[in-house]
XYZ file of C-alpha atoms in Angstrom:
687
model
C 53.636 73.033 97.641
C 54.803 69.435 97.925
C 53.707 67.898 94.631
C 56.301 67.280 91.944
C 55.626 69.418 88.885
C 56.825 67.867 85.632
C 57.716 70.357 82.957
C 58.585 69.566 79.355
C 62.145 69.844 78.171
C 63.159 72.893 76.166
C 65.778 72.936 73.463
C 68.410 75.650 73.675
C 67.565 78.647 71.529
C 63.872 77.781 71.307
C 61.185 79.837 72.955
C 59.710 78.228 76.033
C 56.273 76.678 75.766
C 53.422 78.179 77.749
C 52.404 75.849 80.566
C 49.371 76.179 82.812
C 50.405 75.510 86.415
C 47.980 74.700 89.221
C 49.593 75.563 92.532
C 48.162 74.787 95.956
C 49.442 77.477 98.309
C 48.424 77.794 101.951
C 44.947 76.452 101.320
C 44.294 78.400 98.089
C 44.379 77.383 94.436
C 46.185 79.750 92.080
C 46.428 79.377 88.281
C 49.119 81.020 86.232
C 50.597 80.838 82.754
C 54.362 80.380 82.580
C 56.736 81.127 79.735
C 60.496 81.396 80.124
C 63.309 80.644 77.730
C 65.688 79.897 80.606
C 63.335 77.615 82.556
C 65.150 74.375 83.263
C 63.528 71.026 83.798
C 63.287 69.743 87.381
C 66.662 68.650 88.696
C 66.907 65.610 90.942
C 69.727 66.429 93.331
C 71.250 64.804 96.386
C 70.980 67.070 99.419
C 72.370 67.114 102.929
C 69.590 64.808 104.183
C 71.027 61.934 102.145
C 67.825 61.490 100.132
C 66.592 62.769 96.821
C 64.681 66.013 96.630
C 63.020 67.312 93.491
C 64.035 70.961 93.193
C 62.481 73.203 90.554
C 65.015 75.546 89.008
C 62.739 78.535 88.507
C 65.682 80.743 87.504
C 64.561 84.260 86.582
C 60.891 83.527 87.376
C 60.960 82.574 91.016
C 58.111 80.864 92.770
C 56.821 84.071 94.293
C 56.281 85.553 90.841
C 53.995 82.636 89.987
C 51.824 82.944 93.075
C 49.794 85.937 91.897
C 46.060 85.977 91.482
C 45.046 86.290 87.858
C 43.720 89.528 86.331
C 45.251 91.690 89.073
C 46.605 95.041 87.945
C 49.353 96.791 89.860
C 48.744 100.503 89.745
C 49.513 103.503 91.878
C 52.758 104.863 93.223
C 52.380 103.080 96.541
C 49.891 100.839 98.266
C 49.344 98.893 101.445
C 47.933 95.392 100.958
C 46.856 94.441 97.438
C 45.081 91.412 96.068
C 48.155 89.449 95.034
C 50.426 86.976 96.761
C 53.816 88.010 98.066
C 53.116 91.743 98.097
C 52.261 92.264 101.775
C 54.404 94.777 103.632
C 55.683 94.666 107.199
C 54.704 97.286 109.734
C 57.526 99.212 111.376
C 57.333 98.534 115.113
C 59.875 101.244 115.873
C 63.243 101.230 114.067
C 62.572 97.704 112.779
C 63.235 98.533 109.121
C 66.552 96.647 109.453
C 64.538 93.505 110.230
C 61.748 94.123 107.709
C 64.099 94.560 104.742
C 66.061 91.353 105.416
C 62.899 89.330 106.106
C 61.350 90.418 102.789
C 64.433 89.221 100.922
C 64.276 85.831 102.637
C 60.519 85.308 102.239
C 60.944 85.934 98.505
C 63.586 83.221 98.195
C 61.929 80.490 96.122
C 63.262 77.478 97.984
C 62.315 78.910 101.398
C 58.780 79.683 100.198
C 58.412 76.130 98.922
C 59.800 74.728 102.152
C 57.896 76.887 104.677
C 54.552 76.505 102.892
C 54.995 72.765 103.259
C 55.224 70.537 106.320
C 58.507 71.957 107.570
C 57.593 71.465 111.250
C 58.649 67.821 111.005
C 62.261 68.927 110.522
C 62.448 70.962 113.736
C 65.188 69.708 116.041
C 64.017 70.176 119.637
C 67.145 68.490 121.001
C 69.728 70.827 119.513
C 71.340 72.818 122.319
C 72.528 75.372 119.749
C 68.992 75.936 118.466
C 65.996 77.843 119.811
C 63.770 74.798 120.430
C 62.091 75.485 117.101
C 60.556 78.768 118.330
C 62.468 80.972 115.911
C 61.778 78.756 112.879
C 58.081 78.472 113.787
C 57.777 82.231 114.176
C 59.539 82.788 110.843
C 57.430 80.177 109.046
C 54.206 81.681 110.389
C 55.339 85.146 109.333
C 56.155 83.880 105.828
C 52.710 82.274 105.493
C 50.988 85.502 106.520
C 53.008 87.443 103.950
C 52.001 84.974 101.213
C 48.318 84.756 102.139
C 45.978 86.068 99.374
C 44.865 89.651 99.827
C 47.048 90.052 102.873
C 47.238 93.438 104.511
C 50.518 94.680 106.037
C 51.655 92.350 108.788
C 52.825 93.450 112.241
C 55.737 91.061 113.036
C 55.386 91.404 116.811
C 55.592 87.692 117.662
C 58.597 87.218 115.402
C 60.391 90.164 116.996
C 59.508 88.861 120.457
C 61.071 85.488 119.668
C 64.076 87.210 118.094
C 64.717 89.333 121.190
C 64.245 86.278 123.423
C 67.189 84.467 121.855
C 69.197 87.516 120.727
C 68.951 90.237 123.397
C 71.046 92.571 121.248
C 67.965 93.033 119.047
C 65.670 93.818 121.946
C 64.167 97.290 122.230
C 63.707 99.736 119.409
C 67.200 100.836 118.450
C 68.438 100.713 114.886
C 70.618 97.701 114.045
C 72.711 96.383 111.189
C 70.493 94.473 108.753
C 73.322 92.145 107.750
C 74.099 91.245 111.364
C 70.424 90.408 111.858
C 70.400 88.336 108.669
C 73.479 86.379 109.774
C 71.892 85.561 113.139
C 68.564 84.592 111.553
C 70.095 82.208 108.998
C 72.257 80.584 111.645
C 69.273 80.312 114.029
C 67.018 78.793 111.363
C 69.722 76.285 110.503
C 70.168 75.148 114.097
C 66.382 74.896 114.602
C 66.002 72.829 111.433
C 69.209 70.800 111.689
C 68.175 67.166 111.187
C 71.357 65.869 112.830
C 70.262 64.910 116.337
C 73.678 63.838 117.564
C 76.646 65.568 115.969
C 79.599 63.204 115.551
C 83.085 64.318 116.550
C 85.305 64.376 113.474
C 88.977 65.227 113.803
C 90.250 67.422 110.997
C 93.058 65.885 108.980
C 95.939 67.765 107.432
C 96.118 67.880 103.646
C 99.527 66.129 103.693
C 100.060 66.659 99.991
C 96.734 65.123 98.959
C 94.831 66.608 95.983
C 92.671 69.604 96.845
C 89.609 67.891 95.410
C 89.960 65.005 97.845
C 90.558 67.266 100.852
C 87.682 69.592 99.899
C 85.192 66.726 99.553
C 86.356 65.295 102.873
C 85.813 68.608 104.651
C 82.418 69.094 102.998
C 81.183 65.609 103.925
C 82.413 66.169 107.495
C 80.454 69.412 107.554
C 77.280 67.737 106.232
C 77.625 64.981 108.823
C 77.042 67.609 111.507
C 74.863 70.074 109.613
C 71.837 69.083 107.515
C 69.124 71.666 106.919
C 67.383 73.620 104.176
C 69.706 76.531 105.034
C 72.784 74.413 104.305
C 71.178 73.148 101.093
C 70.603 76.523 99.528
C 72.777 79.142 101.276
C 76.084 77.494 102.116
C 79.146 77.215 99.916
C 82.795 76.393 100.530
C 86.045 78.281 100.179
C 89.692 77.248 100.354
C 91.922 79.006 102.874
C 95.686 78.890 102.318
C 98.190 80.080 104.927
C 101.917 80.386 104.197
C 104.468 80.910 106.956
C 106.786 83.807 106.008
C 109.726 82.169 107.814
C 109.736 78.432 107.049
C 107.281 78.570 104.093
C 105.011 75.952 105.699
C 101.731 75.789 103.747
C 98.432 75.014 105.473
C 95.299 74.407 103.388
C 91.822 74.132 104.899
C 88.327 74.152 103.423
C 85.586 75.968 105.318
C 81.868 76.575 104.683
C 80.423 80.053 104.237
C 76.859 81.394 104.479
C 77.551 84.679 102.686
C 80.468 86.613 101.223
C 81.511 89.859 102.903
C 83.276 91.888 100.237
C 85.373 94.854 101.357
C 85.117 97.982 99.272
C 88.651 98.588 97.945
C 90.713 101.332 99.564
C 90.832 103.218 96.254
C 87.717 104.979 97.473
C 88.881 108.586 97.676
C 88.185 111.431 100.066
C 88.539 115.158 99.390
C 90.300 117.169 102.119
C 91.307 120.821 102.487
C 94.297 121.919 104.584
C 95.936 125.347 104.998
C 99.717 125.442 104.529
C 101.685 127.947 106.636
C 105.193 128.868 105.536
C 107.955 129.651 108.037
C 110.213 131.541 105.628
C 108.633 134.950 106.292
C 107.623 135.404 102.656
C 104.529 133.441 101.659
C 101.015 133.925 103.005
C 98.992 130.920 104.214
C 97.366 129.072 101.341
C 94.609 126.407 101.373
C 95.140 123.253 99.295
C 92.473 120.678 98.420
C 93.755 117.145 97.916
C 92.309 113.650 97.519
C 93.411 110.702 99.641
C 92.106 107.145 100.095
C 89.350 106.975 102.700
C 91.122 104.042 104.264
C 94.521 105.674 103.823
C 97.139 106.734 106.323
C 98.593 110.084 107.325
C 101.570 109.333 105.099
C 99.219 109.320 102.079
C 97.886 112.737 103.111
C 101.377 114.233 103.553
C 102.617 112.794 100.243
C 99.639 114.247 98.363
C 99.913 117.635 100.102
C 103.676 117.786 99.528
C 103.097 117.406 95.814
C 100.295 119.990 95.772
C 102.289 122.696 97.590
C 105.570 121.944 95.768
C 107.430 121.055 98.951
C 111.211 121.387 98.595
C 113.667 118.610 99.320
C 115.013 120.435 102.369
C 111.537 120.966 103.838
C 109.082 118.839 105.781
C 105.412 119.167 106.764
C 103.998 119.099 110.271
C 100.211 118.620 110.305
C 98.147 119.872 113.253
C 94.484 120.186 114.174
C 93.421 123.672 115.331
C 90.653 124.001 117.896
C 89.707 127.213 119.697
C 92.838 129.014 118.392
C 95.171 126.396 119.819
C 96.925 123.313 118.515
C 94.625 120.560 119.700
C 96.860 117.738 118.494
C 99.806 117.071 116.216
C 99.194 114.469 113.522
C 102.688 113.029 113.464
C 102.009 109.275 113.246
C 102.612 108.191 109.611
C 100.482 105.065 110.100
C 97.541 106.899 111.713
C 94.306 106.491 109.748
C 92.860 109.534 107.969
C 89.446 108.141 108.905
C 90.064 109.657 112.346
C 89.939 113.121 110.746
C 86.396 114.494 110.671
C 84.975 116.677 107.923
C 84.437 119.617 110.302
C 88.006 119.555 111.669
C 90.359 122.422 110.809
C 93.842 121.317 109.793
C 97.029 123.255 109.085
C 100.356 122.061 107.744
C 103.521 123.949 108.704
C 106.399 124.000 106.214
C 109.513 123.536 108.311
C 113.155 123.242 107.311
C 114.741 119.839 107.777
C 116.962 120.702 110.721
C 118.070 118.562 113.609
C 115.172 117.409 115.748
C 117.244 118.412 118.771
C 116.248 122.004 117.928
C 113.203 122.894 120.032
C 109.868 123.418 118.295
C 108.564 126.837 119.358
C 104.777 127.299 119.223
C 103.516 130.906 119.281
C 99.904 131.420 120.434
C 98.317 134.869 120.044
C 96.346 136.825 122.653
C 94.712 140.246 122.527
C 93.207 142.353 125.291
C 89.445 142.020 125.419
C 87.899 145.365 126.302
C 85.305 145.097 129.082
C 81.889 146.671 128.679
C 80.690 149.166 131.314
C 82.589 151.232 133.843
C 84.924 150.451 136.649
C 88.392 149.039 136.914
C 88.668 145.401 135.925
C 91.566 143.007 135.605
C 92.851 142.679 132.009
C 91.308 139.786 130.111
C 93.572 138.313 127.450
C 91.786 136.238 124.809
C 93.237 133.804 122.261
C 92.857 134.562 118.551
C 94.284 133.422 115.228
C 96.225 130.327 114.214
C 99.353 129.480 116.209
C 102.637 129.889 114.358
C 105.484 127.395 114.566
C 109.246 127.569 114.064
C 112.323 125.490 114.829
C 115.080 127.657 116.283
C 118.684 126.493 116.161
C 120.983 127.428 119.065
C 118.170 129.030 121.025
C 119.583 130.809 124.046
C 118.073 134.300 124.529
C 114.752 136.063 124.250
C 115.926 138.130 121.291
C 116.009 135.005 119.113
C 112.382 134.235 120.010
C 111.399 137.862 119.279
C 113.211 137.817 115.954
C 111.713 134.512 114.811
C 108.173 135.607 115.674
C 108.493 138.869 113.724
C 109.875 136.937 110.767
C 106.820 134.666 110.781
C 104.530 137.732 110.854
C 106.099 139.554 107.914
C 103.644 138.188 105.278
C 100.719 139.544 107.350
C 101.891 143.204 107.398
C 99.249 145.676 106.244
C 100.168 148.326 103.611
C 101.853 151.298 105.342
C 99.217 153.871 104.398
C 99.510 155.332 107.900
C 103.171 156.213 107.207
C 102.696 157.683 103.726
C 99.316 159.378 103.579
C 99.257 159.713 99.836
C 100.341 156.125 99.237
C 98.007 154.212 96.932
C 99.585 150.813 96.981
C 98.602 147.434 95.621
C 96.608 145.469 98.207
C 97.491 142.107 96.772
C 100.417 141.172 98.994
C 102.615 138.314 97.829
C 105.931 139.423 99.368
C 106.970 141.539 102.271
C 108.944 144.134 100.305
C 105.833 145.261 98.433
C 103.916 145.758 101.655
C 106.239 147.366 104.113
C 108.807 149.481 102.170
C 107.551 152.535 100.368
C 109.940 155.109 98.846
C 112.662 154.559 101.404
C 110.411 154.560 104.452
C 110.987 151.339 106.364
C 109.004 149.871 109.256
C 111.098 149.465 112.409
C 109.863 145.900 112.761
C 110.877 145.011 109.205
C 114.225 146.672 109.711
C 114.783 144.557 112.788
C 113.796 141.370 110.924
C 116.167 142.194 108.071
C 119.042 142.886 110.424
C 118.501 139.885 112.714
C 118.496 139.384 116.468
C 122.013 140.858 116.927
C 121.227 144.255 115.388
C 121.452 146.162 118.666
C 119.013 147.772 121.081
C 117.605 150.651 118.991
C 114.384 148.731 118.306
C 114.058 147.162 121.759
C 111.727 149.881 123.010
C 109.349 149.418 120.066
C 109.333 145.626 120.366
C 108.780 145.530 124.111
C 105.877 147.976 123.792
C 104.266 146.226 120.819
C 104.598 142.543 121.797
C 105.161 140.782 125.089
C 106.262 137.145 125.178
C 105.508 134.682 127.968
C 106.506 131.103 128.559
C 103.434 128.923 129.122
C 103.111 126.884 132.329
C 106.005 128.624 134.069
C 105.523 129.670 137.715
C 105.886 133.309 138.722
C 106.932 135.968 136.246
C 107.451 134.194 132.933
C 107.909 137.131 130.560
C 110.698 136.614 128.034
C 112.849 139.773 127.888
C 115.023 140.569 124.901
C 118.390 139.841 126.472
C 117.288 137.336 129.074
C 118.348 133.706 128.692
C 115.612 131.212 127.789
C 115.241 128.496 130.457
C 115.550 125.396 128.293
C 117.716 122.297 128.306
C 118.990 119.841 125.727
C 115.983 117.660 126.507
C 113.433 120.366 125.630
C 111.408 119.289 122.594
C 108.593 121.853 122.523
C 108.456 125.414 123.818
C 105.016 127.004 124.149
C 105.079 130.804 123.975
C 102.111 133.143 124.402
C 102.351 136.515 122.640
C 100.369 139.513 123.899
C 99.488 141.871 121.045
C 99.088 145.614 121.523
C 96.239 147.477 119.850
C 98.749 149.080 117.534
C 99.958 145.702 116.275
C 96.384 144.455 115.804
C 95.943 147.308 113.315
C 99.376 146.880 111.738
C 98.899 143.224 110.790
C 96.111 141.522 108.866
C 94.764 139.346 111.661
C 91.845 138.249 109.472
C 94.257 136.248 107.312
C 95.770 134.859 110.474
C 92.367 133.700 111.738
C 90.693 132.324 108.610
C 90.732 128.523 108.344
C 88.510 126.335 106.136
C 87.086 123.025 107.330
C 88.517 119.752 106.033
C 85.410 119.213 103.934
C 82.312 121.356 103.700
C 79.708 120.129 101.191
C 78.092 122.829 99.124
C 74.342 123.272 99.504
C 72.461 121.513 96.678
C 75.784 120.545 95.105
C 75.866 117.092 93.556
C 78.936 115.161 94.603
C 80.835 113.080 92.105
C 79.780 109.486 92.688
C 82.615 106.996 92.709
C 81.964 103.725 90.945
C 83.584 100.343 91.345
C 82.734 96.968 89.860
C 81.451 94.118 92.026
C 84.117 91.972 90.385
C 86.801 94.363 91.714
C 85.381 93.949 95.201
C 85.530 90.177 94.752
C 89.153 90.389 93.592
C 89.982 92.393 96.708
C 88.369 89.681 98.839
C 90.381 86.925 97.130
C 93.781 88.615 97.057
C 96.701 87.631 99.279
C 97.162 89.611 102.471
C 99.219 89.272 105.655
C 97.417 88.483 108.874
C 97.148 91.315 111.366
C 99.339 91.425 114.491
C 96.271 90.508 116.568
C 95.421 87.515 114.349
C 98.692 85.589 114.207
C 98.792 81.964 113.031
C 100.554 79.248 115.009
C 103.008 77.567 112.661
C 103.388 73.872 113.569
C 106.859 73.800 112.026
C 108.255 76.952 113.669
C 106.395 76.148 116.906
C 105.435 79.806 117.331
C 102.869 82.338 116.126
C 103.703 83.923 112.773
C 102.178 86.719 110.686
C 101.297 84.369 107.839
C 100.156 85.270 104.347
C 96.491 84.355 103.820
C 94.742 83.611 100.533
C 91.045 82.750 100.048
C 89.601 80.972 96.983
C 86.010 80.111 96.121
C 85.641 76.343 95.847
C 81.945 75.435 96.009
C 79.135 77.908 95.263
C 75.656 77.759 96.852
C 72.274 77.828 95.131
C 71.552 81.212 96.735
C 74.585 83.496 96.907
C 74.327 86.290 99.473
C 76.869 89.104 99.029
C 77.405 91.619 101.825
C 79.043 94.886 100.763
C 81.117 96.032 103.729
C 80.027 99.674 103.850
C 80.350 100.126 107.608
C 83.735 100.356 109.308
C 84.378 100.519 113.026
C 87.358 101.549 115.121
C 87.928 102.433 118.746
C 87.153 106.110 118.178
C 85.371 106.279 114.840
C 82.483 104.865 112.817
C 82.192 105.421 109.116
C 79.997 104.475 106.170
C 81.303 104.219 102.610
C 78.909 105.645 100.030
C 80.764 104.069 97.104
C 78.565 103.128 94.149
C 79.089 99.422 93.407
C 78.196 98.408 89.858
C 76.778 94.906 90.317
C 75.279 92.695 87.573
C 71.527 92.116 87.646
C 71.107 89.367 85.053
C 74.533 87.913 84.392
C 76.833 87.546 87.393
C 79.360 85.017 86.072
C 81.840 83.642 88.624
C 83.533 81.131 86.344
C 86.787 83.123 86.455
C 86.730 83.350 90.249
C 86.114 79.758 91.312
C 89.063 77.405 91.738
C 87.120 74.162 91.384
C 85.097 73.649 88.221
C 82.038 71.403 88.429
C 80.673 70.927 84.921
C 77.318 69.812 86.317
C 76.689 73.132 88.062
C 76.379 76.599 86.621
C 78.510 79.452 87.925
C 76.054 82.084 86.683
C 73.689 83.995 88.938
C 70.792 86.401 88.645
C 69.878 89.081 91.169
C 66.454 88.748 92.795
C 66.626 90.857 95.978
C 68.577 93.759 97.465
C 68.722 95.252 100.946
C 69.385 99.015 100.846
C 70.616 101.363 103.559
C 70.070 105.111 103.289
C 71.642 107.646 105.641
C 74.472 107.628 108.127
C 75.937 105.144 110.588
C 73.841 104.310 113.619
C 70.620 105.453 112.001
C 69.270 105.847 108.510
C 66.620 103.650 106.914
C 66.491 100.198 105.298
C 64.345 99.105 102.346
C 64.305 96.073 100.037
C 64.051 95.645 96.256
C 62.398 92.380 95.146
C 62.147 90.885 91.652
C 58.735 89.254 91.078
C 59.765 87.770 87.738
C 60.012 89.051 84.160
C 61.983 92.069 85.363
C 59.092 93.322 87.516
C 60.800 94.929 90.486
C 59.076 96.266 93.607
C 60.305 98.287 96.539
C 59.315 97.077 100.011
C 59.534 100.080 102.330
C 58.129 98.681 105.579
C 54.342 98.511 104.994
C 54.513 100.318 101.639
C 55.007 98.292 98.455
C 55.249 99.900 95.038
C 56.747 99.199 91.591
C 60.226 100.413 90.726
C 61.983 100.384 87.379
C 64.947 98.093 86.933
C 67.311 100.977 86.182
C 66.767 102.206 89.770
C 68.003 98.980 91.373
C 71.670 99.937 91.318
C 72.553 102.699 93.772
C 75.128 103.623 96.401
C 72.574 102.450 99.010
C 72.852 98.759 97.998
C 74.049 96.827 101.053
C 73.194 93.093 100.780
C 72.699 91.378 97.398
C 70.758 88.130 96.907
C 71.561 86.047 93.801
C 70.050 82.756 92.591
C 71.870 80.257 90.396
C 70.694 80.161 86.774
C 71.609 78.028 83.788
C 74.469 79.387 81.682
C 73.330 80.959 78.450
């Protein structure tokens, strides 16, 4: 569509006049009536080519919504190929939904439709070493024309995918990919293919040197346009101001850089529910699970602070968090700056309440083993099997085995069963909160409890019982490593941890409640059919997080020209120049060396009235800062898989879902969801 269409002017507040448009699209004539209160007259603007281009500001009724055949009804819950323009789906060639969803959003961008249905081949730059010799842009243009052909059936984008894989091998094959990463490559590739600058001039960047920001910004923008001139630059690129401040000498560096899209991080206030079991070491309280909430992007310190408050931790106590796997301590979580994102939902975590004593006192870890009875006949070697949750204690002045015996029995006291075997007619309360209610009945006292009450120096009268009931062994010690009551413990002042294995007799298995000792909940276990509370955050909050000051990371230091060394500068971004089409990428996926995660946070984004006037540093009275949503890329499911779809507005609030080759209507109230991933906005006139 290359002809200039003159539309009458409309006065503000008056209803738009109905105009009959005759559009020539891809060899077909289409007639449509148009009425829109917000329709602006054609704007004659100066673009990156240095010549005038007449650009129709279609606003809420984009071009694609006008290219429908008349008297066509849209019915049915889903359909493949209908007799209207712009409703053709894309066949899934095998995990290509990431590509299909992004392509549908682009081919329903008004300016690209206008451009690719015209004689765009003349703009192809075959000399650009950064381009694809025009192959990518030709494949995209041909795909767009097929999707806008009247009565088109679903299109198989095989040639387009072939060209894509040729120049971007990472998209070869049939693995699932990130739709936003594909979109970024495609826009950059189209720009380089269609860049009208044949020979890019070398332009040395100048320092601001106290000049006004407006002057420096225009200089940077003109330098950028001198090397980059394409339809992609015209409609998708904006400009932001980057300010760096040296924390030492306070040197300020201001630069202005172009952007193709905004990647907005989801704020770290996104919370995560976690359950941990707290074990006391005072010999009184039973283990108790606590459910807390911490930021998903938080640190271990946040988890410990929240858990300390939940379990009423005393000032003279501290928490030691550990992961339990196969009845052993798999790892200690003792790095305050470690990310809680490294903790999986199916992990089992415990927190030990320990007294704040000198860290020179060794940490004694007790692991439990019981004799596994073999099936069948014949003599077999004893098979000791781990069970239960390890217990932990710090022992001051540890020197002999009796101190280890005493401390272990003290830790076990809350797990004592009621002494019904001692008093046959005893009908006690089975809810055990303290030891005295469980183990002392009418003057009859358990020998083990008596020993615990008296302490490790109470004599030898209970030695026979203890040696028969429990046997203690030092782990990883050669030869006979049993710890006898009066034997010295082979440790030094450098010993930090002491691993002790305890062999339980059958009598002790019955005497203590080993079920309580073995029961651990997972960090998070979703209930079947339970609806989780959906967190909500405003798109404006995400934008504020993107624009706030933050220090550079240790791996991204800035070289300060005044200090003559790399410094961890403070960085601040500001929006300076907004594009005609604003693409917003919600950063749902996070990656680390060991972990991948997706944030399911519900982002409340405007559909009709995104106003960025309060977020742009440079005000241009000739341009509107208001935007209207016209397309969304959605991702459903987990990292590394899932499924992508697209929502497209065909004008007058008529939204459709493009799910590969299936296209069907969707109500506007369904557009916002926690699956929204990439948002496409077009500039509209301020109301």
